[in-house]
Amino acid sequence: MRAACPGLFRGALILLVLATPAAAQPKPVLTPADFAKWESLGHTELSQDGRWIAYVVNRVDEDDELRWSGVGGDSVRVVPNGGNPAFSPDGRWLAYSIGLSRRELERRQSDGRPTHGQVGIVDLRSGRAVEVPRISSHAFSGDGRFIVLRGYANAAGNGRTTDIVVRALDTGVDVNFGNIVEYAWQDGGALLAMVVDAAGRVGNGVRLYDARSGAIRTLDSDTAEYRSLEWRKDADDLVVLRVLHDTTGGPDHAILAWRGLAGSRTSAFRLDPRRRGDMPPGQRIADLRNPGWSRDGATVFFGLRDRAAPAADTLPADTLRSDTLRADSAAPARRTEEPAGVEVWHAGDVDIIPEQKMRAGLESVRSRLTAWRLREDRVVALAHDLAEDVSLSDGGYALVLDGRPWDRERMFGPAYRDLHVVDVRTGERDLVAERVQFQAGISPGGRYVLYMRDGHWWTYDTQSGARTNITAGIGASFINLQNDHTIEEKPPYGHGGWTAGDRSVLLYDRYDIWDVRPDGSSARNLTGGAAERVRHRRAWLDPDDRVVDFGRGVYAALYGETTKKYGYARLRPDRPAERLLFIDANVSRLGRARDADIYVYRVEAFDRSPNWYVGGPRLADARQVTETNPFQSDYAWGRSELVSFRNTSGQDLQAALFYPADYETGRQYPLIVYFYEITSNTLHNYYVPSDRTAYNPTVFTQNGYFVLRPDIVYRERDPGVSAVEALVPAVEEVLRTGMVDRDRIGIIGHSWGAYQTAFAVTQTDLFSAAVAGAPLTNLISMYLSIFWNTGGTDARIFEIDQGRMGVPFWEDVESYIRNSPVFHIENMNTPLLVAFGDKDGAVEFNQGVELYNAARRAGKDMVLLVYEGENHSLARRPNQLDYHRRVNEWFGHYLKGEPAAAWITDGVRYRQGAR
């Protein structure tokens, strides 16, 4: 019958297929080839009128681009390899740099060709764009009508000078200036100050160009060099340094200042230290601190440094040798011997030699802050020593922080300071408080100093000298009692700034913001977040805001401690906070247009690519104005979930759990535990997939793993034990869901997380594979090592910081041994992959070597990856790619049963090279 009716059955089959709904095709997971196109948001600018947004999109393959559009839904314009967007103050123009693709940049560098970029300028009204080649940077005038285009360094000027072009944006007319070292636009205007450094120094000087009128003025001219132009904010007052060449002991400077440069009556001032008797003897005006203005323009601030001692040109008599005698004289010639290559490390050093080396650059630019009162032409010393730090206010007072009396305490303990108030007009000092660990500085108006003592905020009144505990009667704790570091004083939660006139200060407790009078007479809770355990912190919308201005709108960033929700609320001085936005996503970076009530904020979640939203002051009406990674919907993706658990000490903790991209109900998956300290707050973080990051939750979930990020809290002198007491219960909580295979659990961490990883696998057999990047392994030897990236001692870190040990090891050897992985190596049954850079400046490379040798001696399964020339984190692209690959091969073999790479089973002989 089949032979007699072949077409009948064929047709019936076709009908059957057409009648049956097609099964949904599963979405694919990512492969490494897909990573390259993935996007993240870079530098973003909102125009001052709030009508336009420009943002850089960074790609994993480094072929970045600039995008810009109107916030009302206009089409998006794209500039390949664009960056550094800036809007003109009037909101009409957008300027941006245009660079080269990574591949083109590499080609030109290898060929020795120039890699110059260009600038693009867009008229936002018409959309017309122009590009100007060979431009290194750009800057709009304060009124937005002009732009400076800076070229590249002139070889004839020893690389110091450039040509600049000032373009009138309406007409496109250019004015060129050559041999420019520095330039600076006046705030809000069109005056351009320039430092000219001509060949042979003929014509050097400070010139002022009025871009509106085209007039050029020479403010000062000399064969000297000039540097450090500074305009007074929102004014037409200018200051500059002029180098004095006829000095010894280091470069000295005169200070030149002008007031009222935009008007017809300009006042000029000059401070020449050679012609004054009130300059401190043996000191010079420093070049590496720019002079600055007081808000009222009455004072110029500058730095003083000691003159260097003249270099010795002779050697002691006993260093002279007979062969130094000149043939035509009986007198010995002076010869310079090569100095000995020795350093003297003394046990009494407060700052050890490595730290002195690391800080040498900073120390070389430090100076004593000094005031020059223009009207009285008087110099007033504010800092008496290079070690003193000075904070200025607008009210004629400054705060001086002096840690010298407590130098020996900070060798292994907290850094304390004595606080002094100095009158900028007279230089008179008053002692505020001694041995202060935490302080919040001086109020903007200069009336109060705010500092912490005995767990409370105190103020010092610079007018009356009164010291007041302003939080004693509030009934809330303003210090972080959850901080589990072994320190004498707990740090404060912080503060949110001062209201106008120094009327009150915003102080934080665990959840709330309090408006507190500086005399302690009243305090008001503005937020009421404790009941729901929602943390409130002031959102700083403008870094230039000097005071809290409720009239313009003050916002608080919200974070649900138990829900992990984020959002914003609006604060009012006379009514409860108004919650505007509070969602299951990471909401951050609230900003405001300078000249309009337009706001921007960013939203992301683990499965929601970050994007900007723009709207009005109520925020909830904002609309999405960017779109990153729209192709994500073409792929399978995981999701995140909050897990609650209790550690073995009985504390309630949380963890973030991320699902595999290909998750199916009823199937069991392998799990990777990736942690540090508190990491449940990463629940709503978006992780761009990349093969240059070895610790990437998105990559792990795309590879079919659950990822668990549990919180760790610590008991004193038991950091490793505390970690295990949280890790095991967190994993057991997830195992109870049935979604994870108990025999396929991995653990991974870096630095402190790597230490806890290496320790955990010596305490429990729960984990089937482990990866530790730069772990601490022997707390005793690590205590005695140096944190080479800063030059400081690791002992201090162990006693009062992350180590949480509280005492040196010889006072509690048992605790140090109990928490050191290397001392428990015989109990390790988990295959462990360790990675180190051999130039690690945070965790001694020898920590990896110690564990490696211990594992070899004990016959344990461990592989040590050593990356040549790398520091604490891998910086070279080939090494990043290599480590990423090996981590995935390690877990792939031990957690998924994939065939082991040869380097896992056999290692790699030195002559073979890396494989």
PDB file of C-alpha atoms in Angstrom, residues 12 24 100 125 129 145 190 207 236 278 338 397 414 460 538 550 573 635 661 683 728 751 822 839 864:
ATOM      1  CA  ALA A  12      -1.063  13.795   5.555  1.00  0.00           C
ATOM      2  CA  ALA A  24       9.422  27.341  21.457  1.00  0.00           C
ATOM      3  CA  LEU A 100      40.993  55.866  17.111  1.00  0.00           C
ATOM      4  CA  ARG A 125      19.587  73.561  17.280  1.00  0.00           C
ATOM      5  CA  ALA A 129      28.350  68.890  13.175  1.00  0.00           C
ATOM      6  CA  ARG A 145      29.678  81.425  22.956  1.00  0.00           C
ATOM      7  CA  ALA A 190      34.403  85.227  27.888  1.00  0.00           C
ATOM      8  CA  ARG A 207      47.832  87.633  28.313  1.00  0.00           C
ATOM      9  CA  ASP A 236      36.831  88.355  37.134  1.00  0.00           C
ATOM     10  CA  ASP A 278      57.224  89.467  56.534  1.00  0.00           C
ATOM     11  CA  GLU A 338      79.681  57.267  44.218  1.00  0.00           C
ATOM     12  CA  TYR A 397      38.515  80.795  59.829  1.00  0.00           C
ATOM     13  CA  PRO A 414      44.576  54.738  64.599  1.00  0.00           C
ATOM     14  CA  TYR A 460      33.359  74.001  68.702  1.00  0.00           C
ATOM     15  CA  ARG A 538      21.816  62.751  51.338  1.00  0.00           C
ATOM     16  CA  PHE A 550      15.913  72.913  50.960  1.00  0.00           C
ATOM     17  CA  PRO A 573      12.665  70.651  56.908  1.00  0.00           C
ATOM     18  CA  TYR A 635      20.036  35.241  24.814  1.00  0.00           C
ATOM     19  CA  ALA A 661      21.031  31.322  32.369  1.00  0.00           C
ATOM     20  CA  LEU A 683      21.848  41.472  44.309  1.00  0.00           C
ATOM     21  CA  VAL A 728      28.701  26.631  55.316  1.00  0.00           C
ATOM     22  CA  SER A 751      42.693  38.886  48.142  1.00  0.00           C
ATOM     23  CA  VAL A 822      49.078  26.970  55.775  1.00  0.00           C
ATOM     24  CA  LYS A 839      55.185  41.737  41.901  1.00  0.00           C
ATOM     25  CA  LEU A 864      49.952  27.872  41.534  1.00  0.00           C
TER      26      LEU A 864
END
